[in-house]
Amino acid sequence: MGFVIAVDGPAASGKGTIASVLAKDFGYPFLDTGLLYRAVGVRLLDQGGDLDDAKAAQACAQNLDLAELERPDVRTRAAGEAASRVAVHGGVRAALLALQKDFAAQEPGAVLDGRDIGTVITPHAQAKLFVTATPEIRAERRWRQLSGQGEAVTYEDILADIRKRDERDSGRDSAPLAMAPDAVLLDTSEKTIDAAIDAARRIVEAARAKAGL
Ligand code: DC
């Protein structure tokens, strides 16, 4: 088994940025697993389907074409909301499981970010980070990002989205957002992105040393 870095945390915590930098620095392939759920949600909406329809959502997940992860519309606010809604269905999660486990099994290792990486997808990961920040700070970051993409959204709307999403992602029965007992907590509320990346790098370096790398 290669060296796996599992990065979990709530929406807009900075986990995606941190995970992609770690992947580049340590030379591992990177999978943003949120994109899988986003692509399932977008595909279901495209078909005029209902996000609460577990069977239809599962069929979308089973037929997912990885090229769909590249679509620009998977990064919109609507796609994030749709992703969180289809992600509650156990059948959707089951359909995406093998793909994520296979990605994690690559040699010499891999980086995955999401909500259940350290708890469900790769409980054996040698490095686990749980990246978080206050809802207000996450809302501000996400608002800047979406405004930069040209979406007309207010900070208040985004904060409401974030609170709703936290509740749904943490409250669902199937693989809820949770910190693995052996994960290291990284609170980025008071950190610049560079400081957060440095802290993440140190956590991974310590885990690598422990693994004899
Ligand atoms: O990380 P993100 O914001 O792109 O994720 C979008 C949604 O997808 C998130 O609100 C919940 C779901 N998700 C999940 O349930 N499990 C994952 N491993 C990744 C994302």
mmCIF file of N, CA and C and ligand atoms in Angstrom, residues 11 15 32-35 37-38 80 83-84 87 93 100 113-117 142 165 169 172, ligand 1:
data_model
loop_
_atom_site.group_PDB
_atom_site.id
_atom_site.type_symbol
_atom_site.label_atom_id
_atom_site.label_comp_id
_atom_site.label_asym_id
_atom_site.label_seq_id
_atom_site.Cartn_x
_atom_site.Cartn_y
_atom_site.Cartn_z
ATOM 1 N N ALA A 11 -17.240 22.447 4.162
ATOM 2 C CA ALA A 11 -17.173 23.266 2.951
ATOM 3 C C ALA A 11 -16.370 24.539 3.193
ATOM 4 N N LYS A 15 -9.560 23.013 2.677
ATOM 5 C CA LYS A 15 -9.009 21.657 2.504
ATOM 6 C C LYS A 15 -8.596 21.351 1.074
ATOM 7 N N ASP A 32 -10.131 15.257 -5.733
ATOM 8 C CA ASP A 32 -11.088 16.074 -4.989
ATOM 9 C C ASP A 32 -12.411 15.312 -5.054
ATOM 10 N N THR A 33 -12.740 14.564 -3.985
ATOM 11 C CA THR A 33 -13.918 13.683 -4.060
ATOM 12 C C THR A 33 -15.232 14.459 -4.072
ATOM 13 N N GLY A 34 -15.193 15.721 -3.640
ATOM 14 C CA GLY A 34 -16.402 16.552 -3.715
ATOM 15 C C GLY A 34 -16.875 16.686 -5.155
ATOM 16 N N LEU A 35 -15.925 16.674 -6.092
ATOM 17 C CA LEU A 35 -16.290 16.801 -7.511
ATOM 18 C C LEU A 35 -17.143 15.628 -7.974
ATOM 19 N N TYR A 37 -19.426 13.991 -6.195
ATOM 20 C CA TYR A 37 -20.807 14.239 -5.761
ATOM 21 C C TYR A 37 -21.404 15.422 -6.520
ATOM 22 N N ARG A 38 -20.571 16.415 -6.819
ATOM 23 C CA ARG A 38 -21.046 17.559 -7.604
ATOM 24 C C ARG A 38 -21.472 17.098 -8.995
ATOM 25 N N GLY A 80 -22.746 22.680 -5.624
ATOM 26 C CA GLY A 80 -22.349 22.341 -4.255
ATOM 27 C C GLY A 80 -23.552 21.913 -3.434
ATOM 28 N N ALA A 83 -24.750 18.569 -4.717
ATOM 29 C CA ALA A 83 -23.823 17.519 -4.266
ATOM 30 C C ALA A 83 -24.160 17.095 -2.846
ATOM 31 N N SER A 84 -24.365 18.066 -1.984
ATOM 32 C CA SER A 84 -24.639 17.767 -0.581
ATOM 33 C C SER A 84 -25.950 16.977 -0.466
ATOM 34 N N ALA A 87 -25.467 13.386 -1.811
ATOM 35 C CA ALA A 87 -24.485 12.668 -0.979
ATOM 36 C C ALA A 87 -25.115 11.995 0.237
ATOM 37 N N ARG A 93 -23.264 6.855 -2.440
ATOM 38 C CA ARG A 93 -21.948 6.702 -1.798
ATOM 39 C C ARG A 93 -21.337 5.344 -2.149
ATOM 40 N N GLN A 100 -12.986 5.538 -5.538
ATOM 41 C CA GLN A 100 -12.147 6.281 -4.585
ATOM 42 C C GLN A 100 -11.106 5.366 -3.940
ATOM 43 N N ASP A 113 -9.297 14.438 -0.922
ATOM 44 C CA ASP A 113 -9.975 15.332 0.022
ATOM 45 C C ASP A 113 -11.479 15.138 -0.073
ATOM 46 N N GLY A 114 -12.159 15.329 1.074
ATOM 47 C CA GLY A 114 -13.604 15.126 1.094
ATOM 48 C C GLY A 114 -14.178 15.272 2.491
ATOM 49 N N ARG A 115 -15.132 14.386 2.818
ATOM 50 C CA ARG A 115 -15.792 14.431 4.122
ATOM 51 C C ARG A 115 -15.567 13.149 4.918
ATOM 52 N N ASP A 116 -15.372 12.038 4.184
ATOM 53 C CA ASP A 116 -15.320 10.717 4.835
ATOM 54 C C ASP A 116 -14.063 9.955 4.421
ATOM 55 N N ILE A 117 -13.025 10.656 4.033
ATOM 56 C CA ILE A 117 -11.826 9.974 3.521
ATOM 57 C C ILE A 117 -11.117 9.235 4.665
ATOM 58 N N ARG A 142 -15.644 31.577 0.628
ATOM 59 C CA ARG A 142 -16.437 31.037 -0.465
ATOM 60 C C ARG A 142 -17.092 32.168 -1.257
ATOM 61 N N ARG A 165 -25.375 23.358 4.893
ATOM 62 C CA ARG A 165 -24.558 22.272 4.353
ATOM 63 C C ARG A 165 -23.837 21.521 5.485
ATOM 64 N N ASP A 169 -24.357 17.637 5.980
ATOM 65 C CA ASP A 169 -23.199 16.749 5.803
ATOM 66 C C ASP A 169 -22.845 16.022 7.105
ATOM 67 N N ARG A 172 -26.180 13.411 8.316
ATOM 68 C CA ARG A 172 -26.703 12.274 7.558
ATOM 69 C C ARG A 172 -26.276 10.941 8.197
HETATM 70 O O1 DC B 1 -16.039 19.501 -0.953
HETATM 71 P P1 DC B 1 -17.220 20.020 -1.734
HETATM 72 O O2 DC B 1 -17.806 21.270 -1.166
HETATM 73 O O3 DC B 1 -16.935 20.134 -3.193
HETATM 74 O O4 DC B 1 -18.344 18.870 -1.584
HETATM 75 C C1 DC B 1 -19.649 19.041 -2.069
HETATM 76 C C2 DC B 1 -20.607 18.139 -1.290
HETATM 77 O O5 DC B 1 -20.345 16.777 -1.612
HETATM 78 C C3 DC B 1 -20.518 18.207 0.223
HETATM 79 O O6 DC B 1 -21.350 19.212 0.752
HETATM 80 C C4 DC B 1 -20.923 16.833 0.670
HETATM 81 C C5 DC B 1 -20.539 15.945 -0.474
HETATM 82 N N1 DC B 1 -19.307 15.172 -0.232
HETATM 83 C C6 DC B 1 -19.425 14.022 0.518
HETATM 84 O O7 DC B 1 -20.505 13.722 1.009
HETATM 85 N N2 DC B 1 -18.334 13.223 0.711
HETATM 86 C C7 DC B 1 -17.140 13.543 0.212
HETATM 87 N N3 DC B 1 -16.093 12.724 0.397
HETATM 88 C C8 DC B 1 -16.989 14.743 -0.539
HETATM 89 C C9 DC B 1 -18.101 15.549 -0.727
#
